[in-house]
PDB file of C-alpha atoms in Angstrom:
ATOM      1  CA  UNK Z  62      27.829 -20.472 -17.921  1.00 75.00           C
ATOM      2  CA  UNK Z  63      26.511 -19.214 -14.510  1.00 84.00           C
ATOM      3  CA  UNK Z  64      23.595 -17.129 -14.731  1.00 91.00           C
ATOM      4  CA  UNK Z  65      21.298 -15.795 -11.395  1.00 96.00           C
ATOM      5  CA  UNK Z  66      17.585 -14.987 -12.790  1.00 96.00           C
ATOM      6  CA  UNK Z  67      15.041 -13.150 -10.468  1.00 97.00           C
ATOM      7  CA  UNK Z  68      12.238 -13.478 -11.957  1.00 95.00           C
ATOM      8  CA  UNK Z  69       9.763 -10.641  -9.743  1.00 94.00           C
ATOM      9  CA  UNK Z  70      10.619  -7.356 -11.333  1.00 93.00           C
ATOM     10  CA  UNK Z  71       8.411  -5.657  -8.505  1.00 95.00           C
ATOM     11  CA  UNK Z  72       6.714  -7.059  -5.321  1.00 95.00           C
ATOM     12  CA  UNK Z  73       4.366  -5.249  -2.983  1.00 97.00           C
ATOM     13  CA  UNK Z  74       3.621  -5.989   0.424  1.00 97.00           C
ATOM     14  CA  UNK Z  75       1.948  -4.746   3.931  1.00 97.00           C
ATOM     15  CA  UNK Z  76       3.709  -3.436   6.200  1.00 97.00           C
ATOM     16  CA  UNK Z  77       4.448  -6.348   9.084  1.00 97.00           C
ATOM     17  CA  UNK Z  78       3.955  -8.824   6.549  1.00 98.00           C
ATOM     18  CA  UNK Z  79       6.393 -11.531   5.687  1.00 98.00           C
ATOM     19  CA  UNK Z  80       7.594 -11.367   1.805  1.00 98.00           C
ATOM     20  CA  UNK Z  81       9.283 -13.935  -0.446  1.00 98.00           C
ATOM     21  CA  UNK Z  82      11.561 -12.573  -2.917  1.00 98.00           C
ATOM     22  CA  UNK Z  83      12.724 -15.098  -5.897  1.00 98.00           C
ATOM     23  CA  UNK Z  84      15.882 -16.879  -6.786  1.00 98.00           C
ATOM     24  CA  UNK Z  85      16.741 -18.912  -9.355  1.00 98.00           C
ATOM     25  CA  UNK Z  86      20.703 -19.692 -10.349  1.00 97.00           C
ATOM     26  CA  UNK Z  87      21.961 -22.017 -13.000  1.00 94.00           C
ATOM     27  CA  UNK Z  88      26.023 -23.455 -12.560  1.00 92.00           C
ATOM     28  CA  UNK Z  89      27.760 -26.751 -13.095  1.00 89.00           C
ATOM     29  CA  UNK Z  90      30.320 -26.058  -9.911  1.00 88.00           C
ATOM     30  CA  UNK Z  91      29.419 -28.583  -6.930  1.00 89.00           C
ATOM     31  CA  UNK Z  92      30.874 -25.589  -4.575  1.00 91.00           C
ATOM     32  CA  UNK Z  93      29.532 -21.960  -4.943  1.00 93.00           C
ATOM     33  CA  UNK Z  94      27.970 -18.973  -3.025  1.00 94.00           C
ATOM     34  CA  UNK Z  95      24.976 -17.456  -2.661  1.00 96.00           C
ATOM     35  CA  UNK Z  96      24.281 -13.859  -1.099  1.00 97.00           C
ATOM     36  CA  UNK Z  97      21.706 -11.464  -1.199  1.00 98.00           C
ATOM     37  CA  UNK Z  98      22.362  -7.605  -1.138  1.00 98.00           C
ATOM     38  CA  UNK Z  99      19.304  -4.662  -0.328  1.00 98.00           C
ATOM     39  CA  UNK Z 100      20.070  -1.179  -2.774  1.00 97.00           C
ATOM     40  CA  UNK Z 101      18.074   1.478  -1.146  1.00 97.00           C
ATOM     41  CA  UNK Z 102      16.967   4.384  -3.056  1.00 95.00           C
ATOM     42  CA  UNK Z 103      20.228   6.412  -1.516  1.00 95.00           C
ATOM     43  CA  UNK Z 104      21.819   4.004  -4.187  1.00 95.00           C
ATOM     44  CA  UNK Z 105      24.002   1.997  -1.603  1.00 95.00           C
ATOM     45  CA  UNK Z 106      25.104  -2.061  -1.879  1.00 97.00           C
ATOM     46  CA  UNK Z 107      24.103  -3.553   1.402  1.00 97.00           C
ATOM     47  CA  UNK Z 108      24.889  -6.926   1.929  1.00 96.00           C
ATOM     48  CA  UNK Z 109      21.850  -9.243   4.186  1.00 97.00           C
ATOM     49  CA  UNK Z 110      22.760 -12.818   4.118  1.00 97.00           C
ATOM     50  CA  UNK Z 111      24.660 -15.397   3.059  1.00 96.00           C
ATOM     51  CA  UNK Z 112      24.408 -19.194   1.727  1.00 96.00           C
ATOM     52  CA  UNK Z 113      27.156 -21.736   0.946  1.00 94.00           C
ATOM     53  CA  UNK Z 114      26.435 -24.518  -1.241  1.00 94.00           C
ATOM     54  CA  UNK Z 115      27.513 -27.098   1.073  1.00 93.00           C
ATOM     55  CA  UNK Z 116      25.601 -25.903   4.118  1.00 91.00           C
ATOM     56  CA  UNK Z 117      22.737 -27.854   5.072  1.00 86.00           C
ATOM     57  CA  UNK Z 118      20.736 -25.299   6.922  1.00 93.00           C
ATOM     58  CA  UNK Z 119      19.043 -22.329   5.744  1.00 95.00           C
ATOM     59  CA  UNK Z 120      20.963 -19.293   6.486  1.00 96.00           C
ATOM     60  CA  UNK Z 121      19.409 -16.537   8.966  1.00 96.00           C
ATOM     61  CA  UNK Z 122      20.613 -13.066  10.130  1.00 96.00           C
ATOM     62  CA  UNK Z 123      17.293 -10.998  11.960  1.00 97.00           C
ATOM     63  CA  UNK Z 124      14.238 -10.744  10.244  1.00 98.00           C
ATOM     64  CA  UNK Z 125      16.157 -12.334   7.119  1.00 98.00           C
ATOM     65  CA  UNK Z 126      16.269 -16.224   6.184  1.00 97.00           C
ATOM     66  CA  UNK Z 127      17.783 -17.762   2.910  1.00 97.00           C
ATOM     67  CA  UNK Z 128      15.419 -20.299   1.920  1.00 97.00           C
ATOM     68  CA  UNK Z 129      17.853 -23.158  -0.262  1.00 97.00           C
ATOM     69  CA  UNK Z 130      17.259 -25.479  -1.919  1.00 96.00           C
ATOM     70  CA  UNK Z 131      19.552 -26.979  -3.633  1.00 94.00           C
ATOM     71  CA  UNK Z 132      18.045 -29.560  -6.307  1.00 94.00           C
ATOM     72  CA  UNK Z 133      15.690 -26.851  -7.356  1.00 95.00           C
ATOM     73  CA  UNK Z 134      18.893 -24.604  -7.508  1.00 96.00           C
ATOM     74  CA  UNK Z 135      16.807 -21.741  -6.000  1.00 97.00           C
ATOM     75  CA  UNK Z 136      17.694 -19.605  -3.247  1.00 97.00           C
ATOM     76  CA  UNK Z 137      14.671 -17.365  -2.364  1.00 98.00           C
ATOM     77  CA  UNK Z 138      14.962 -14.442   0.687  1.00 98.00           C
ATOM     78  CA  UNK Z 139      12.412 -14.072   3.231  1.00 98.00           C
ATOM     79  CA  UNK Z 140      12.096 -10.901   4.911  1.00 98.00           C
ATOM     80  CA  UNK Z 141       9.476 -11.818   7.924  1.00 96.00           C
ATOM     81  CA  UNK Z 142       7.844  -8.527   9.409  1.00 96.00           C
ATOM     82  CA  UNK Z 143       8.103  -6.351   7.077  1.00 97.00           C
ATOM     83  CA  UNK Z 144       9.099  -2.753   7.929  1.00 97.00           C
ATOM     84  CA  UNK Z 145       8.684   0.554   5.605  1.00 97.00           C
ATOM     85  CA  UNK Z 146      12.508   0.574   5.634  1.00 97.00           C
ATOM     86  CA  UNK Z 147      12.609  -2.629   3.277  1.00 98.00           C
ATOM     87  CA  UNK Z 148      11.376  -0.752   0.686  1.00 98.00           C
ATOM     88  CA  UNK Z 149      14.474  -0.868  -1.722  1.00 98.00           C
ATOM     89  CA  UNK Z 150      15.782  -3.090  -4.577  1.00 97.00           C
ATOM     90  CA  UNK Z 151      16.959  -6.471  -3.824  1.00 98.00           C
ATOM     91  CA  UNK Z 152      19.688  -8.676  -5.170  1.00 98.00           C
ATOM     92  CA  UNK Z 153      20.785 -11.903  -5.680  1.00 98.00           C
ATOM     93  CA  UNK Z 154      23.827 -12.993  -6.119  1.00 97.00           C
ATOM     94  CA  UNK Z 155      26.264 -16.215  -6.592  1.00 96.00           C
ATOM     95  CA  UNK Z 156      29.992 -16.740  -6.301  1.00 94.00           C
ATOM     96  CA  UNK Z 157      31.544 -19.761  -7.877  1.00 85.00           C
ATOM     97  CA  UNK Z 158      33.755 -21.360  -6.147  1.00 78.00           C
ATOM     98  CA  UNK Z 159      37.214 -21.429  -8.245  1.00 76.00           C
ATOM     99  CA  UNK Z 160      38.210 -17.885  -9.493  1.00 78.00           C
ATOM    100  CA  UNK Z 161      35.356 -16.202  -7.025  1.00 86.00           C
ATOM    101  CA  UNK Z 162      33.615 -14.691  -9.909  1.00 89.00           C
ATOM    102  CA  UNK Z 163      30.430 -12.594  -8.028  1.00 92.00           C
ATOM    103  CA  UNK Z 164      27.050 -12.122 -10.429  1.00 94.00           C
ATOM    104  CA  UNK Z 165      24.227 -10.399 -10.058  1.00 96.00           C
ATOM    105  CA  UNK Z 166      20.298 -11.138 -10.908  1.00 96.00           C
ATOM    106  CA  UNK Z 167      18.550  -8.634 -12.183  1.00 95.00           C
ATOM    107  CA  UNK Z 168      16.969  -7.298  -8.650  1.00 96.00           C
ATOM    108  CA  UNK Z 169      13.487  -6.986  -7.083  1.00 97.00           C
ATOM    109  CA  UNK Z 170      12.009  -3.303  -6.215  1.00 97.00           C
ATOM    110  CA  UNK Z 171      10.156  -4.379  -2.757  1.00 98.00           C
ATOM    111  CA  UNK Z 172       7.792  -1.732  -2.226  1.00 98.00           C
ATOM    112  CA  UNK Z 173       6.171  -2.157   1.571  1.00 98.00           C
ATOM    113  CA  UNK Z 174       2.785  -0.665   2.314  1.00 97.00           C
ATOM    114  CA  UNK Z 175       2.150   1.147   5.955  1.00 95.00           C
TER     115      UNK Z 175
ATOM    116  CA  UNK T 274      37.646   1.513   8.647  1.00 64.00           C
ATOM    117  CA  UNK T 275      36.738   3.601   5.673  1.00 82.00           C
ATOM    118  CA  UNK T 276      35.079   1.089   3.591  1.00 95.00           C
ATOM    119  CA  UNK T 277      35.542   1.145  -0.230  1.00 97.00           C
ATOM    120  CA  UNK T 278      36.199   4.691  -1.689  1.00 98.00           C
ATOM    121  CA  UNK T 279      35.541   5.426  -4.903  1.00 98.00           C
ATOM    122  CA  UNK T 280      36.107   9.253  -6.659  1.00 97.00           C
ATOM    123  CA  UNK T 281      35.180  11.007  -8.049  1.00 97.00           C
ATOM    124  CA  UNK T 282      31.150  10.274  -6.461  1.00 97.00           C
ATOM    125  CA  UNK T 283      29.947  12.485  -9.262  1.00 98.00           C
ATOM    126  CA  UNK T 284      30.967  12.859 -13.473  1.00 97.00           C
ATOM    127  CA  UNK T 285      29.960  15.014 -15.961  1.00 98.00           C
ATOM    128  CA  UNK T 286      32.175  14.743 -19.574  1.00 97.00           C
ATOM    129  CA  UNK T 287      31.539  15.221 -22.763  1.00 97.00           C
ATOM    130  CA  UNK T 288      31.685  12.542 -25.771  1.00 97.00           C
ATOM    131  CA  UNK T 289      34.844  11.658 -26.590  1.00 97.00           C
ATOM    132  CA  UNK T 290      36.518  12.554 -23.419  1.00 98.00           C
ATOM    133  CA  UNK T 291      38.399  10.614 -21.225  1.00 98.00           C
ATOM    134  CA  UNK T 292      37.034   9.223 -18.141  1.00 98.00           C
ATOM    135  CA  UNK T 293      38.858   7.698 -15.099  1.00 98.00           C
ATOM    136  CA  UNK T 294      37.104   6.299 -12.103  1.00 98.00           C
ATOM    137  CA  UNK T 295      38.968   5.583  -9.145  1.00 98.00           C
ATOM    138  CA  UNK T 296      38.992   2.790  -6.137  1.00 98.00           C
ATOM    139  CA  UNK T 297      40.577   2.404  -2.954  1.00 98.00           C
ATOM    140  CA  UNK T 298      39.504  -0.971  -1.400  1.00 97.00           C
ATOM    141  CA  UNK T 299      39.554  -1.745   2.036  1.00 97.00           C
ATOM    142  CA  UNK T 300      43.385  -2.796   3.259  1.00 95.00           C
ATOM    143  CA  UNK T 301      44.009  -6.490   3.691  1.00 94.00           C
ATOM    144  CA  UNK T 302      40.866  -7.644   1.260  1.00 95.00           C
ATOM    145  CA  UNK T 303      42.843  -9.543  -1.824  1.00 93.00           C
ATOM    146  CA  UNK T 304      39.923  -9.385  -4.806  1.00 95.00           C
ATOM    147  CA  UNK T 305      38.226  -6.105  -6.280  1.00 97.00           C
ATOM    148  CA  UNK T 306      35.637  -5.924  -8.627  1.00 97.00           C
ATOM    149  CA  UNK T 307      34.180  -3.255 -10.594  1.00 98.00           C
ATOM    150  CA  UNK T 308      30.390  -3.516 -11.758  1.00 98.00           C
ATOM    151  CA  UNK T 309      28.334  -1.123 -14.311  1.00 98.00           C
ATOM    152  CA  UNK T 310      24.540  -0.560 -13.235  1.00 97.00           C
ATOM    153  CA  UNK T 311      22.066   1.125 -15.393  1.00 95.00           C
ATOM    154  CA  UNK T 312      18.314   0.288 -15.687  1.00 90.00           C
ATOM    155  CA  UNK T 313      18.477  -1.814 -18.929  1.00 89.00           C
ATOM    156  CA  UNK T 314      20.808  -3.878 -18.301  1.00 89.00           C
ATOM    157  CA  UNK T 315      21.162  -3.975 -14.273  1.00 91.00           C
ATOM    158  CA  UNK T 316      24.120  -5.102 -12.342  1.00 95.00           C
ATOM    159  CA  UNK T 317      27.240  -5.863 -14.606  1.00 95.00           C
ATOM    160  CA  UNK T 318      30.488  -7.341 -13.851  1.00 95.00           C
ATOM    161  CA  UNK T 319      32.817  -5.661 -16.432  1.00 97.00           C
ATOM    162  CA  UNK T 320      36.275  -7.058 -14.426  1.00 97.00           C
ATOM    163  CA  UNK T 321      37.336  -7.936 -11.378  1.00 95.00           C
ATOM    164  CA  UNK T 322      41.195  -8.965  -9.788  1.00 96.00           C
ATOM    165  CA  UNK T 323      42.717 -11.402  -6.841  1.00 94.00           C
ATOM    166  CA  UNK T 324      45.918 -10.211  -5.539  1.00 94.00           C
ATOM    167  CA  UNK T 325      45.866  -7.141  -7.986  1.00 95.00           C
ATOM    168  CA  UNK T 326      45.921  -9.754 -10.914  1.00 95.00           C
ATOM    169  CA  UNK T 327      43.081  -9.129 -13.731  1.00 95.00           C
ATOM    170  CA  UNK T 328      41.360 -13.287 -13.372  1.00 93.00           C
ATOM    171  CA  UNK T 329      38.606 -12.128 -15.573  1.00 92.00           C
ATOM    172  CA  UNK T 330      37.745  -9.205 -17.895  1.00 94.00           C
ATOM    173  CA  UNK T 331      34.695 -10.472 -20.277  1.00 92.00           C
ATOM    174  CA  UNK T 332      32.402  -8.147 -19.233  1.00 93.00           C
ATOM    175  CA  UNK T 333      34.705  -5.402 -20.416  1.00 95.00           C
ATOM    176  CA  UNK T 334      32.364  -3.938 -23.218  1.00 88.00           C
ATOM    177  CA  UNK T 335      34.716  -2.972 -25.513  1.00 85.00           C
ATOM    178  CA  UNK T 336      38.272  -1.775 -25.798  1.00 91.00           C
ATOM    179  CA  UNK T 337      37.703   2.023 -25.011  1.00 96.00           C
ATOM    180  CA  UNK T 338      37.454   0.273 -21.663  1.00 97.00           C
ATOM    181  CA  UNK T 339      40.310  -0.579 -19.345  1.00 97.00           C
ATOM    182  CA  UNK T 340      41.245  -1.275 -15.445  1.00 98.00           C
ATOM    183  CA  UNK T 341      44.370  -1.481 -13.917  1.00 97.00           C
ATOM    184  CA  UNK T 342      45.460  -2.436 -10.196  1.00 97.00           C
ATOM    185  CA  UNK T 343      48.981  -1.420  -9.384  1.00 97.00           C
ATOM    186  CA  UNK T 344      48.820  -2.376  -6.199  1.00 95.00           C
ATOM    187  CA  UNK T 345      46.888  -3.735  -3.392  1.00 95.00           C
ATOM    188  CA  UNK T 346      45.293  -0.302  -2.380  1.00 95.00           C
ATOM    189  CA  UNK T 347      44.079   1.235  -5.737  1.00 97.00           C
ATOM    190  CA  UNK T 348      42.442   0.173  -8.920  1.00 98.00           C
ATOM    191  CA  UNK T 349      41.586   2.585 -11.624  1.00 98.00           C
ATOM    192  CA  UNK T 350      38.528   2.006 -14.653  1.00 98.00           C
ATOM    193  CA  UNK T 351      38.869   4.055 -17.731  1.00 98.00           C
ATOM    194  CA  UNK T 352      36.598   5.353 -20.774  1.00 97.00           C
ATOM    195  CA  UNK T 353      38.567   6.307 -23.807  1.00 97.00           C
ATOM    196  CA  UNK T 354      36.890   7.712 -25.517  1.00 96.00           C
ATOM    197  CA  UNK T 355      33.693   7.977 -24.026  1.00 97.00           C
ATOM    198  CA  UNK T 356      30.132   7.756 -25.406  1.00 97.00           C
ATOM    199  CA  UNK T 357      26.735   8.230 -24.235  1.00 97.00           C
ATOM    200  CA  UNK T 358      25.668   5.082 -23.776  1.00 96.00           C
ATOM    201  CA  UNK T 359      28.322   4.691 -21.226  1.00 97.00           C
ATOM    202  CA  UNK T 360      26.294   6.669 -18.685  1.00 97.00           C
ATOM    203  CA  UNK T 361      25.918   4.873 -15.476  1.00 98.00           C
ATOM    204  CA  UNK T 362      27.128   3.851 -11.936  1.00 98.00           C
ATOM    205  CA  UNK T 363      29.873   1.785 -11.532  1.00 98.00           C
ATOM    206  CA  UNK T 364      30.434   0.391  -8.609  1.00 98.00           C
ATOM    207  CA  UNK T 365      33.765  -0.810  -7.085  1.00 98.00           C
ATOM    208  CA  UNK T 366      33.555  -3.598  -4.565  1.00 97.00           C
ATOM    209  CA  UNK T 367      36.885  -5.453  -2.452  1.00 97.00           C
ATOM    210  CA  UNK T 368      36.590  -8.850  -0.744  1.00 95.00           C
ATOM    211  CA  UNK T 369      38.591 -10.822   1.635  1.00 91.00           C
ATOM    212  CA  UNK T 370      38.585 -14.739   0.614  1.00 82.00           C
ATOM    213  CA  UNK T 371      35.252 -15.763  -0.599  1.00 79.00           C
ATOM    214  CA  UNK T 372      32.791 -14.674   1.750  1.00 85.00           C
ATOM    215  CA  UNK T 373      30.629 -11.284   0.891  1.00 92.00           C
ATOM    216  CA  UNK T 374      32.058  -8.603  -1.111  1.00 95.00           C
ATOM    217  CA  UNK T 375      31.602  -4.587   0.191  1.00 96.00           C
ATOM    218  CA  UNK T 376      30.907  -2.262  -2.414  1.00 97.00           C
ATOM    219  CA  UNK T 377      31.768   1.534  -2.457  1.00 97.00           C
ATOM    220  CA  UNK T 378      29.372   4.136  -3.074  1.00 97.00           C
ATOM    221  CA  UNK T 379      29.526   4.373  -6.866  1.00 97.00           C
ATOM    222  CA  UNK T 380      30.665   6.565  -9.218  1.00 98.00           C
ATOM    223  CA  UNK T 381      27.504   8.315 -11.268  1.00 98.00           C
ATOM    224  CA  UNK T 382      28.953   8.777 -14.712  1.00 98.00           C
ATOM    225  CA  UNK T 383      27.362  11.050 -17.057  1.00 98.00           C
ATOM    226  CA  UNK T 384      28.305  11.859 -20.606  1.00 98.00           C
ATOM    227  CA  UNK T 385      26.922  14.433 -22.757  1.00 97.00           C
TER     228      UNK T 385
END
């Protein structure tokens, strides 16, 4: 069965700072998805960045990069500069391939320190 | 566009009640998902539908719980009866293909 674990219930980190926020995913399909989503304390689903299984670079968008890799089947975010705004809660998440089922880990609360 | 709309954004019912959550996803995205979040147990997938056809309902607790999705515009979730311990927010979230899903704003369900 698939299963996404983040293993950092909280993180804390200086404002400006870069951060590393954990990933681990277990599943037997050769093609999947991998996405990360930001919760903010307003309670919203924001989506940051995505990953497919058969790209071969690391996915970027801003001050966000997907660091993959794949044999390790981990797919940790890196939020580079960190602003006060980044405090939220922090998802990952995988799609497999066939029927597009979309799990969740059980987040990251990313608390950033002016 | 209007994004994913979910109603009511706010319930209060007592045990035993029925409760029906609502979801209009955004036009032309063909799978819809509904998710459960509470602090124990996080981010649940409870059921979710391509092309308005239920692919996968194992995270359905139990059978006081249902969805539907008569058509491509509207999905409905429903408590019957409900309990306690089915306080939460569910979330409703539409996708086109098999890129990122967009979530709606949650329902916060609350039952006394």
């Amino acid at each position: 069965a698939q299963k996404i674990t983040q293993t950092q219930p909280g993180m804390f980190v200086q404002e400006k700072e870069a951060v590393t926020l954990d990933c681990t995913y277990d599943t037997s399909d050769q093609s999947y998805g991998l996405f990360w989503y930001k919760q903010p304390s307003s309670g919203e689903m924001i989506f940051l960045i995505y990953q497919g299984s058969y790209d071969e670079q690391n996915a970027t968008e801003g001050r966000y990069s997907l660091n993959f890799q794949k044999a390790r089947k981990s797919a940790n975010l890196v939020i580079s500069a960190s602003q006060l705004g980044d405090s939220a809660m922090y998802f990952c998440a995988m799609r497999e391939a066939l029927r597009g089922k979309l799990i969740f880990g059980q987040g990251t609360e990313l608390s950033v320190k002016p | 566009d209007a994004g994913v709309i979910q109603s009511p954004r706010h319930e209060v019912t007592e045990m035993g009640q029925e409760v029906t959550l609502r979801c209009k996803p955004i036009s032309g995205h063909n799978s819809l998902f509904w998710y459960r979040q509470t602090m124990m147990r996080g981010l649940e997938l409870l059921i979710y539908f391509n092309n308005n056809v239920p692919i996968d309902d194992s995270g359905m607790p139990e059978d006081r719980f249902s969805a539907k999705m008569p058509n491509a515009s509207f999905s409905t979730l429903k408590i019957q009866p409900s309990e306690p311990r089915d306080s939460a927010v569910y979330f409703c979230a539409s996708r086109p293909g098999q890129y990122e899903a967009f979530f709606g704003q949650g329902t916060r369900l609350t039952v006394v």
